[in-house]
Coordinates of C-alpha atoms in Angstrom, one line a residue:
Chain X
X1 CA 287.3 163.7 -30.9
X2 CA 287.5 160.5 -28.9
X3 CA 284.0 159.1 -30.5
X4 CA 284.5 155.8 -28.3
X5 CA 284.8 157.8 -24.8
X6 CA 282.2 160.0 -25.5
X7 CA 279.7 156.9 -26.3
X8 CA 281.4 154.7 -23.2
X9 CA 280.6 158.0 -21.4
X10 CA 277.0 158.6 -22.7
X11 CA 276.5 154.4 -21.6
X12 CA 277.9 155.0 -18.0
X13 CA 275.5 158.0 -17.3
X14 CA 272.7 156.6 -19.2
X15 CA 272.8 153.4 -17.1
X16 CA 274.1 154.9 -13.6
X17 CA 270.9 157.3 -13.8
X18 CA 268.2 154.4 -14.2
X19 CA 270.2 152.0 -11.6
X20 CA 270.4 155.4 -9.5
X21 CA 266.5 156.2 -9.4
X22 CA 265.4 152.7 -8.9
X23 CA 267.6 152.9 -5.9
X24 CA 266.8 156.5 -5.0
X25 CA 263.2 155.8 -5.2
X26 CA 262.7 153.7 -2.0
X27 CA 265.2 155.4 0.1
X28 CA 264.4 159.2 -0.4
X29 CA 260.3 158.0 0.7
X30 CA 262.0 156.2 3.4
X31 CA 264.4 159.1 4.1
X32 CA 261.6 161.3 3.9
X33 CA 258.9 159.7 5.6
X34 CA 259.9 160.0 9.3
X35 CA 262.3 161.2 11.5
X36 CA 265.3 159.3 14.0
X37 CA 269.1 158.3 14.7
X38 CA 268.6 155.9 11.7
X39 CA 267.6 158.0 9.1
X40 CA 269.9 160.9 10.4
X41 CA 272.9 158.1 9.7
X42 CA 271.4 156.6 6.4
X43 CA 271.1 160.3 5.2
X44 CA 274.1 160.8 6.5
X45 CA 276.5 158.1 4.9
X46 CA 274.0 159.2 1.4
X47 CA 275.5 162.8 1.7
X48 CA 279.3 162.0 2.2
X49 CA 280.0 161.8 -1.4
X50 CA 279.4 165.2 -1.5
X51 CA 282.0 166.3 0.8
X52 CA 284.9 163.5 0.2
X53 CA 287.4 164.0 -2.4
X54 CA 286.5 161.6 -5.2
X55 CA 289.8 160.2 -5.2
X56 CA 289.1 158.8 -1.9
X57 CA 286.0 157.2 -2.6
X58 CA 288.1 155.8 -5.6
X59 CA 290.6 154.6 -3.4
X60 CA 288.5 152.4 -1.2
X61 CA 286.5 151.0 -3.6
X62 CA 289.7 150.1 -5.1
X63 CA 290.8 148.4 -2.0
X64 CA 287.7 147.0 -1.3
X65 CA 286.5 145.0 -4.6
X66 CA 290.0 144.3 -5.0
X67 CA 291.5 140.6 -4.2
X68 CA 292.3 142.0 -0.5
X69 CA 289.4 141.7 0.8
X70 CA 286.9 138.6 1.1
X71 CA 284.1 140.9 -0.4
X72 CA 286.4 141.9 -3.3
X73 CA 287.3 137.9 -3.9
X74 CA 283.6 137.2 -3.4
X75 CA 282.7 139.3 -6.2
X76 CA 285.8 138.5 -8.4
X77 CA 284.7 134.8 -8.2
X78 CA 281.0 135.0 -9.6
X79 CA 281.3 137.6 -12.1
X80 CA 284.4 135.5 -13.3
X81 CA 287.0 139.0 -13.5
X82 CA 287.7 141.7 -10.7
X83 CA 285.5 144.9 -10.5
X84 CA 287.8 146.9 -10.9
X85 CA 289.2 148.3 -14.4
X86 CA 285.9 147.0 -15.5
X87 CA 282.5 148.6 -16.7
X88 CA 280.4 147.2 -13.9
X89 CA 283.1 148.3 -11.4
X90 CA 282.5 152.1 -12.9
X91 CA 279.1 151.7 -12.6
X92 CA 279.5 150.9 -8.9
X93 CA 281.6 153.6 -8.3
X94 CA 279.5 156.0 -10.2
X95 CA 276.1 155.0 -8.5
X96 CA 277.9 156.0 -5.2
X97 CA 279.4 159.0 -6.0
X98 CA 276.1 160.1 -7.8
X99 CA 274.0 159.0 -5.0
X100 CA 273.4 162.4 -3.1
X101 CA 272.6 163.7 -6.3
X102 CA 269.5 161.4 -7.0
X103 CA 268.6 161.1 -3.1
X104 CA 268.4 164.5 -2.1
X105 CA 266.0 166.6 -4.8
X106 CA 264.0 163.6 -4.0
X107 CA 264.0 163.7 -0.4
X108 CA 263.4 167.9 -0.6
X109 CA 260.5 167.1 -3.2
X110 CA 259.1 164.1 -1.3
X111 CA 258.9 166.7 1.9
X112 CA 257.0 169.0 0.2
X113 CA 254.2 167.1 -0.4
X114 CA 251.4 167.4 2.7
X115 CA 251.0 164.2 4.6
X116 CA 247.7 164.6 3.9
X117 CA 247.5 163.9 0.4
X118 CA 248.6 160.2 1.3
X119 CA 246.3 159.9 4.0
X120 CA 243.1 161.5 2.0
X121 CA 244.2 157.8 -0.4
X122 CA 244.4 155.5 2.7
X123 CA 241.3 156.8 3.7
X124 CA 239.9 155.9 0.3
X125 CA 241.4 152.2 0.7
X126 CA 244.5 152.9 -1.0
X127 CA 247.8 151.0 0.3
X128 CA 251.2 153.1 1.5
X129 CA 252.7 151.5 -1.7
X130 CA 249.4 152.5 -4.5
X131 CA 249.2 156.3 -3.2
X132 CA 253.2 156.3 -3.9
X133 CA 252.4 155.5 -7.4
X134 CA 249.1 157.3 -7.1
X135 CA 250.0 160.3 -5.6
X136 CA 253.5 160.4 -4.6
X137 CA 255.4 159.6 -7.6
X138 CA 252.8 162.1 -9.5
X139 CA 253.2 165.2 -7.5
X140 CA 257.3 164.8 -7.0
X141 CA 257.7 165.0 -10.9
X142 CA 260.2 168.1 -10.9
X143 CA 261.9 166.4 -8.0
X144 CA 262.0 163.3 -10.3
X145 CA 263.2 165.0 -13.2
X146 CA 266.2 167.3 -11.0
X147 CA 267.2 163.9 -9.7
X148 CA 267.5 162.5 -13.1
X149 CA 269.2 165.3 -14.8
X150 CA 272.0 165.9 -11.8
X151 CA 273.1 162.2 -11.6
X152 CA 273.1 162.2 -15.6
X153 CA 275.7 165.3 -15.7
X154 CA 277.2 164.1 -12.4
X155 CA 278.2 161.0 -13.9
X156 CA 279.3 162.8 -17.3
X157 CA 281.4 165.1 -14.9
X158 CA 283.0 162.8 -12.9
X159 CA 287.1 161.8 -12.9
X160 CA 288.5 161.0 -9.4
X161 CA 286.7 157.7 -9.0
X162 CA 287.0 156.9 -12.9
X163 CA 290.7 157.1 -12.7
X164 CA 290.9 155.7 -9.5
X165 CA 288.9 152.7 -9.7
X166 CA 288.8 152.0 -13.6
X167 CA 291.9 153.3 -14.9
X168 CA 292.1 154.5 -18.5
X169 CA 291.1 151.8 -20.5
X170 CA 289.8 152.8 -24.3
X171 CA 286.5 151.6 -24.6
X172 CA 286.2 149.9 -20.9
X173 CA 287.3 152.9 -18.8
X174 CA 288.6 155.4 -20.4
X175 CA 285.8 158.5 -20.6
X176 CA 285.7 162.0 -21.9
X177 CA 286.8 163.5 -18.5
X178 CA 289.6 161.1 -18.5
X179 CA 290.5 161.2 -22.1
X180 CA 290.9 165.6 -22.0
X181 CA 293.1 164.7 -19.3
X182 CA 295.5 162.6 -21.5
X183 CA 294.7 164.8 -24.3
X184 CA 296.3 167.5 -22.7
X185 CA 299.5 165.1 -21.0
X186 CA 300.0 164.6 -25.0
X187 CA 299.8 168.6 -25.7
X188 CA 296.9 167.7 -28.0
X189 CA 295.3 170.8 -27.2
X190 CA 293.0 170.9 -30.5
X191 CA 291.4 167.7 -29.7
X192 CA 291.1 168.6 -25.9
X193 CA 288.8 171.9 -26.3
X194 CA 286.6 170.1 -28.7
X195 CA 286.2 167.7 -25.8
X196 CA 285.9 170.5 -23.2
X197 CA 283.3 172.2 -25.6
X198 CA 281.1 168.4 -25.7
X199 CA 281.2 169.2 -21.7
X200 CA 280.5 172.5 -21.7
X201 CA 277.1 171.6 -24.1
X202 CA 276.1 168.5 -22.1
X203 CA 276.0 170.7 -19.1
X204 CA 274.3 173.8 -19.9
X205 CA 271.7 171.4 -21.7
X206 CA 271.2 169.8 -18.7
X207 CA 270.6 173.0 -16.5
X208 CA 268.8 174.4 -19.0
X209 CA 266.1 171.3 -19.0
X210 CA 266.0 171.7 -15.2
X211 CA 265.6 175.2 -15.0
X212 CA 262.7 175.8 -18.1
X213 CA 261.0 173.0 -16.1
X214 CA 260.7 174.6 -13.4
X215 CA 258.4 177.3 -14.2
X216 CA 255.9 174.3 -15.5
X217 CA 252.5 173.9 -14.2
X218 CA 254.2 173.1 -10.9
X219 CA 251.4 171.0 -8.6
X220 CA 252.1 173.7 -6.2
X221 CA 251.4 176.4 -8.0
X222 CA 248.3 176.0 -9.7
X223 CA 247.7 176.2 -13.3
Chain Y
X1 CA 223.1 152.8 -6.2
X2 CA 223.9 149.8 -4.0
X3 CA 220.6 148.8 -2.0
X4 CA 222.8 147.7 1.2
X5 CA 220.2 146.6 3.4
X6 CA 219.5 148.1 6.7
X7 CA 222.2 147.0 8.8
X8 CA 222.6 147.5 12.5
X9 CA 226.2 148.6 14.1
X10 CA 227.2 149.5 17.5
X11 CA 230.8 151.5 17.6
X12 CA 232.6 151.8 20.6
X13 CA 235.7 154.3 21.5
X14 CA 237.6 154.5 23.8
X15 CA 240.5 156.8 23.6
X16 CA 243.0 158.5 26.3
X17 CA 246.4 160.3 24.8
X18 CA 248.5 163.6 26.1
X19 CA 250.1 165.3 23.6
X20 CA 252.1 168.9 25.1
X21 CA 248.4 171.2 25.7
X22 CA 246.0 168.3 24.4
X23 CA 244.5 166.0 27.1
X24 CA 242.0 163.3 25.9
X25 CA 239.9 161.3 27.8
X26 CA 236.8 160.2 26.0
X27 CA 234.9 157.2 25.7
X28 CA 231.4 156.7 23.7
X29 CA 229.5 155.0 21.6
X30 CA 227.9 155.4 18.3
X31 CA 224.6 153.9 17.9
X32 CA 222.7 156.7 15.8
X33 CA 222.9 157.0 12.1
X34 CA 224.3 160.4 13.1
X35 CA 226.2 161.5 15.3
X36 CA 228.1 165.2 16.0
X37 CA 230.8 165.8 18.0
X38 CA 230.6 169.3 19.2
X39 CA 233.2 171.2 21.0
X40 CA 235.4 174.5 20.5
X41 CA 237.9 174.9 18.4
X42 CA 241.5 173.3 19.3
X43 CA 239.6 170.8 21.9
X44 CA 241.2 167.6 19.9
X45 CA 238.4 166.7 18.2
X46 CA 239.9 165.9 14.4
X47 CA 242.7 164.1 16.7
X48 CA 239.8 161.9 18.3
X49 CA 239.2 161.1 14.3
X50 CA 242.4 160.6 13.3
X51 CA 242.4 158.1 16.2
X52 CA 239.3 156.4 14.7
X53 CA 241.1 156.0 11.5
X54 CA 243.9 155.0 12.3
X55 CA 246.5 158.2 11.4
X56 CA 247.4 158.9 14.6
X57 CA 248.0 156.4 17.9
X58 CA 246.5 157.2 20.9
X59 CA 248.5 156.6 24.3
X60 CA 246.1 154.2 25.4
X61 CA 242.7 153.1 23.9
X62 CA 240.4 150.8 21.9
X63 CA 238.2 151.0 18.4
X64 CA 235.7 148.6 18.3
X65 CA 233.5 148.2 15.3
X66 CA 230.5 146.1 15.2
X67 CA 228.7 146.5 11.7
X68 CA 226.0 144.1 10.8
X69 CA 227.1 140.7 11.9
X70 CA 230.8 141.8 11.9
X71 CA 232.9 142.9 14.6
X72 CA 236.1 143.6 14.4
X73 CA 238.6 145.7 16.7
X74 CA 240.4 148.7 14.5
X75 CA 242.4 149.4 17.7
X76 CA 243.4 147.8 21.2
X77 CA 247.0 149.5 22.7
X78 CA 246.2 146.4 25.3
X79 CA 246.9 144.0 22.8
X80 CA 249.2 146.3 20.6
X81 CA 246.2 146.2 17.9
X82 CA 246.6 148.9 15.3
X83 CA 245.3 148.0 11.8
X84 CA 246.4 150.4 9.4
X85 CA 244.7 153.0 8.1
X86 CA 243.6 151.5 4.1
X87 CA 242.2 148.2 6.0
X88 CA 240.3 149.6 8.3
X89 CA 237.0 150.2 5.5
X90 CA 236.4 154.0 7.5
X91 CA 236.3 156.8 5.6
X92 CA 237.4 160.7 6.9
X93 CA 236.8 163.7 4.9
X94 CA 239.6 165.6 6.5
X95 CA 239.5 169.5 7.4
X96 CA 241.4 170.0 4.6
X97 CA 239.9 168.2 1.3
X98 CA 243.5 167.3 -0.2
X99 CA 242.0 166.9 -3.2
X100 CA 244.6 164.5 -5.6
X101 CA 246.2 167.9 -7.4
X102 CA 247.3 165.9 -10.6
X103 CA 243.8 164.6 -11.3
X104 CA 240.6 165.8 -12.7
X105 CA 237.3 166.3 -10.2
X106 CA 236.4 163.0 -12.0
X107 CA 239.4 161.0 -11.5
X108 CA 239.2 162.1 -7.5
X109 CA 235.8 160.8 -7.5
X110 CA 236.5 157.4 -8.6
X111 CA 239.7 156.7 -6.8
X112 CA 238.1 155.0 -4.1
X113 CA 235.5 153.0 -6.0
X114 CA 236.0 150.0 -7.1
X115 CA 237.4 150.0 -11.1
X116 CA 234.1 148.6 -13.1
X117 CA 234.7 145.5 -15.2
X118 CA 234.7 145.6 -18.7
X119 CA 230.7 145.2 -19.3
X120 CA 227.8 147.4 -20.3
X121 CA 226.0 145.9 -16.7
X122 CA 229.1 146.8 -14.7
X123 CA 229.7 150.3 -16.3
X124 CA 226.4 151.4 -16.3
X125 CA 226.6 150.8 -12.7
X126 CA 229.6 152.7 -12.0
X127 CA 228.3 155.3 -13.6
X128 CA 224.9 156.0 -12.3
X129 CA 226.8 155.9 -8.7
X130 CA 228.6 158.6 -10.0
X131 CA 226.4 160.1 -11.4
X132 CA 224.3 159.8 -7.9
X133 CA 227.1 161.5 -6.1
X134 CA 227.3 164.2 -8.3
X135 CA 224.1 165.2 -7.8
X136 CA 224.0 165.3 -4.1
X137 CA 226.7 167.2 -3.5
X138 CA 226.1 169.9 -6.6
X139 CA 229.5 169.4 -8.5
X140 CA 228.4 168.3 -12.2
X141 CA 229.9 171.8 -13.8
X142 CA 233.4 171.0 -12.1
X143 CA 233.6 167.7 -12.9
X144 CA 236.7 168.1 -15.4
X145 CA 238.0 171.0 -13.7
X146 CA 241.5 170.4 -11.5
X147 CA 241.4 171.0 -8.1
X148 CA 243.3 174.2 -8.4
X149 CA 241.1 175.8 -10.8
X150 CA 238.2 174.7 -7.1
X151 CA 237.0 177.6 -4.6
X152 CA 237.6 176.3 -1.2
X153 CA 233.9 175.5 -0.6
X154 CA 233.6 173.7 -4.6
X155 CA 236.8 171.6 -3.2
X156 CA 234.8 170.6 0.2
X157 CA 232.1 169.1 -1.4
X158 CA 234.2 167.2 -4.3
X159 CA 236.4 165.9 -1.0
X160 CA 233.1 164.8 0.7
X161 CA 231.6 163.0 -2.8
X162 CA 235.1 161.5 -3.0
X163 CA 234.4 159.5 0.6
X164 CA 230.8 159.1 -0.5
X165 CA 231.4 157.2 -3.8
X166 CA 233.7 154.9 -2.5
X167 CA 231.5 153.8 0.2
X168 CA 230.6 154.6 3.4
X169 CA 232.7 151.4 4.8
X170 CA 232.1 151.0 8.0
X171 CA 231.9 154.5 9.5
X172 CA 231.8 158.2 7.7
X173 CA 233.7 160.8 9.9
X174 CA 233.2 164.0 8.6
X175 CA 235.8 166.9 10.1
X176 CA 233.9 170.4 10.0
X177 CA 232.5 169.4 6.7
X178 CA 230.3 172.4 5.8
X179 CA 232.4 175.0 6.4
X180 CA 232.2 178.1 4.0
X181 CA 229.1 176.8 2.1
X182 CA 225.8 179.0 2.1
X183 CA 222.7 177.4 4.5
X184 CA 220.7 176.5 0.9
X185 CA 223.3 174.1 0.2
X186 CA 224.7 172.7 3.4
X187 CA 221.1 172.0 4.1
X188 CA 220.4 170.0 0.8
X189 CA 223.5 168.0 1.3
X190 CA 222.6 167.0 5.4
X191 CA 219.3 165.8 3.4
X192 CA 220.9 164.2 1.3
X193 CA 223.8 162.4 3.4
X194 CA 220.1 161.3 5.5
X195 CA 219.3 159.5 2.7
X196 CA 222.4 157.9 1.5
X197 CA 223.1 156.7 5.5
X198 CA 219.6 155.2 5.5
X199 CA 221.2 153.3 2.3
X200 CA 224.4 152.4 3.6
X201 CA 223.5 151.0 7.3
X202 CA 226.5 152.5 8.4
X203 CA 226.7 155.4 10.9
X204 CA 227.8 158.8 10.2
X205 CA 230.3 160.6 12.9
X206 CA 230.7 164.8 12.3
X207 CA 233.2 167.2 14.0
X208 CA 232.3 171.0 14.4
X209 CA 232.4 174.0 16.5
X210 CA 229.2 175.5 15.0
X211 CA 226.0 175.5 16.6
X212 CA 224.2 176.5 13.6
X213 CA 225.5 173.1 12.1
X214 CA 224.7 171.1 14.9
X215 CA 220.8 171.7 14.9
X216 CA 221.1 171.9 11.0
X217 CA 222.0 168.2 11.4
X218 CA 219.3 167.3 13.7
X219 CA 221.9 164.9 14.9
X220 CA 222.4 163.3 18.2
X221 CA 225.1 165.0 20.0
X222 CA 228.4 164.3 22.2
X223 CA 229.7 167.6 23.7
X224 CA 233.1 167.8 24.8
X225 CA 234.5 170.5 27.2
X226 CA 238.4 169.9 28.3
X227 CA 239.2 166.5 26.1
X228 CA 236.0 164.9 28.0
X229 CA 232.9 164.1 27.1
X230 CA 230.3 166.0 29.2
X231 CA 227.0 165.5 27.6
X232 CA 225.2 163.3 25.4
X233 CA 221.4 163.7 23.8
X234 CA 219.5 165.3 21.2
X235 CA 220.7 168.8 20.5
X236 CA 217.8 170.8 21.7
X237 CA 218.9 169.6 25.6
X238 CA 222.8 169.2 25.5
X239 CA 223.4 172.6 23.5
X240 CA 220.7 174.7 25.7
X241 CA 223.1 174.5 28.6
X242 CA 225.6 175.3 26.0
X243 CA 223.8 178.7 25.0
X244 CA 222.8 179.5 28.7
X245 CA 226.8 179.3 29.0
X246 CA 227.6 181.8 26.0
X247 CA 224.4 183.9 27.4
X248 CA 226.2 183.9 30.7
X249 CA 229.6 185.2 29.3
X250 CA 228.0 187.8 27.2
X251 CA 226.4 188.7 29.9
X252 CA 229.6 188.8 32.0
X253 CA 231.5 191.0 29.2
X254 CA 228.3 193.4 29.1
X255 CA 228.1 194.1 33.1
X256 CA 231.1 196.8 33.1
X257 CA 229.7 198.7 30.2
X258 CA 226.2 199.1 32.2
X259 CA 228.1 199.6 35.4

């Protein structure tokens, strides 16, 4: 059992998640409170994680932070060493590829809520930005905690933009989907189902705390 | 209690908008303590609210508010004015209450009052508001219930206590308020609204399709046929031409079953 991927691993989805709501946050109320060509594209560029290979989002991410491009130099001069086969370049990468994942149980959850539970608090003097804490944030909670749980085990899950971007570095890069991938080049097929099995766990946990929360005194629903 | 003196206003609308169906063209004043809006359902009057506070734009038009020595304009398309809704000190207990799901009947109430300091004076102030409100509107036995746990008519009157105890602001628009509540009680809370308006100076602007209401209110009243306003006075005139119109299609229906 590779004890330093599974930690590097447990680090990556731990931070990606908080990094990913903090972003997510803003953007799904944005997202979600109106309609037009600009949301449509926002949304639009949000989802196409879904639907490209992860190998390509890799690839360009690669190309871009790299020293090719004046973004990629940018970055390489003030954090002092290249985004790339590094932690924070994972992050990046991660946060992207996660993104639709965070964005879109929050979007669906932010929609649900009537328009007129924000107005009932602006008609009680409350600003756009209180009745999000107030009354928003609140009412989304299974939204909030779908969002959390899916970029968590996204991030665990992921290995296109891993290898890609970060290479397989022990203790930098290297995580447990990338290290049952070398585990099984090396025929070490003991130590590769143990690290399937840690997978396996980490995901039906995760399901498991979306779905038992779901029957919860949902706002909806009633008591 | 505050003891807000006696303060004089003067309100003036002034709204046109097309929407698909809906054509408004209205333009009035407000210079009663209370004043009802009465026309049939679907005629756009929560949308000449909604105007008034600010949710919804009209195509043209202009909000005026004059309250005591303060006047300020809520809304001029003229001059691209459109303060937004929380600054415009106008409260609207909507058709719907939309009563904050995830907190207590008490913790509704005193979202829109100002949080008390941490003093006995200050408290004991808060309180007895609260406790004021609670009264008028018959809700002490609910008061740590959650909304779901309401009846639609128990919501109603925690949504129009909400708007009550945070201040009547500048205007209280009330959208169909007493719908599904028994006469006993509608009428004990119109007398007691009377009371708290004579309080608060400022005017008090009601919505409905219900006659019964209407003289219940003993309010002066705007009638609006077609997205216009056609009459204005004291209910006893403006709603007798109404009746003589419903007499006159009952009587219409009625003629081919004699006949």
């Amino acid at each position: 059992m590779d004890t330093e991927a599974l930690w590097l691993t447990l680090r990556l989805a731990g931070t990606t998640t908080v990094v990913l709501l903090a972003v997510a946050l803003p953007l799904a109320w944005w997202i979600a409170s109106g309609s037009g060509v600009a949301r449509a594209l926002v949304q639009a560029v949000v989802a196409l994680p879904l639907v490209l290979p992860p190998t390509v989002i890799g690839f360009y991410l690669l190309v871009g932070l790299g020293p090719l491009t004046p973004v990629g130099r940018a970055v390489t001069r003030m954090l002092g060493h290249s985004l790339a086969f590094s932690f924070a370049g994972l992050l990046l990468g991660s946060i992207l590829y996660s993104l639709p994942f965070a964005v879109q149980p929050l979007v669906a959850g932010f929609q649900s809520i009537g328009r007129e539970y924000v107005e009932a608090a602006s008609m009680l003097g409350a600003s756009p930005l209180r009745s999000f804490f107030d009354v928003v944030l609140p009412m989304s909670r299974p939204a909030l905690v779908t969002a959390a749980v899916l970029s968590f085990t996204h991030t665990v899950g992921e290995f296109g933009v891993v290898l890609m971007l970060g290479g397989n570095i022990p203790g930098r890069t290297r995580t447990l989907s990338v290290a049952i991938f070398d585990q099984v080049q090396d025929a070490q097929y003991a130590d590769a189902s143990r690290t399937a099995l840690v997978l396996v766990a980490f995901s039906v946990v995760a399901l498991l705390a979306i779905y038992t929360r779901r029957g919860w005194r949902g706002v909806e629903s009633g008591s | 209690m505050s003891q807000a003196p006696e303060t004089s206003f003067h309100h003036e609308v002034e709204l046109s908008h097309r929407t698909g169906p809906l054509s408004l063209d209205v333009r009035f004043e407000l210079t009663k303590p209370w004043t009802v809006l009465f026309a049939p359902s679907g005629a756009g009057k929560s949308t000449i609210l909604r105007m008034i506070a600010g949710l919804a734009a009209p195509n043209t038009g202009r909000v005026a508010l004059r309250y005591g020595e303060q006047k300020v304009v809520l809304t001029d398309t003229s001059r691209r004015i459109m303060i937004p809704p929380h600054l415009r000190a106008v409260r609207l207990v909507a058709q719907r209450p939309a009563l904050f799901p995830n907190r207590s009947v008490i913790l509704n109430l005193q979202y829109g009052m100002p949080t008390p300091e941490r003093n006995r004076q200050s408290l004991d102030k808060h309180f007895a508001l609260l406790d004021s409100v609670v009264e008028l509107c018959r809700i002490s036995p609910l008061l740590y219930k959650m909304p779901s746990q309401l009846s639609g008519g128990e919501s109603q009157r925690v949504a129009i206590a909400r708007a009550i105890a945070a201040g009547f602001g500048r205007l209280l628009m009330l959208d169909e308020p007493f719908t599904g509540m028994d006469g006993v009680l509608r009428d004990e809370l119109i007398a007691g609204l009377k009371e708290w308006q004579a309080k608060q100076g400022a005017p008090i602007l009601m919505v409905t399709h219900d006659i019964g209401e209407v003289f219940a209110t003993g309010a002066e009243v705007m009638r609006m046929e077609n997205g216009r306003i056609v009459a204005v006075g004291p209910a006893e005139i403006v709603l007798a031409a109404e009746r003589e119109r419903l007499l006159g299609l009952l009587g219409r229906t009625a003629d081919p079953l004699q006949g």
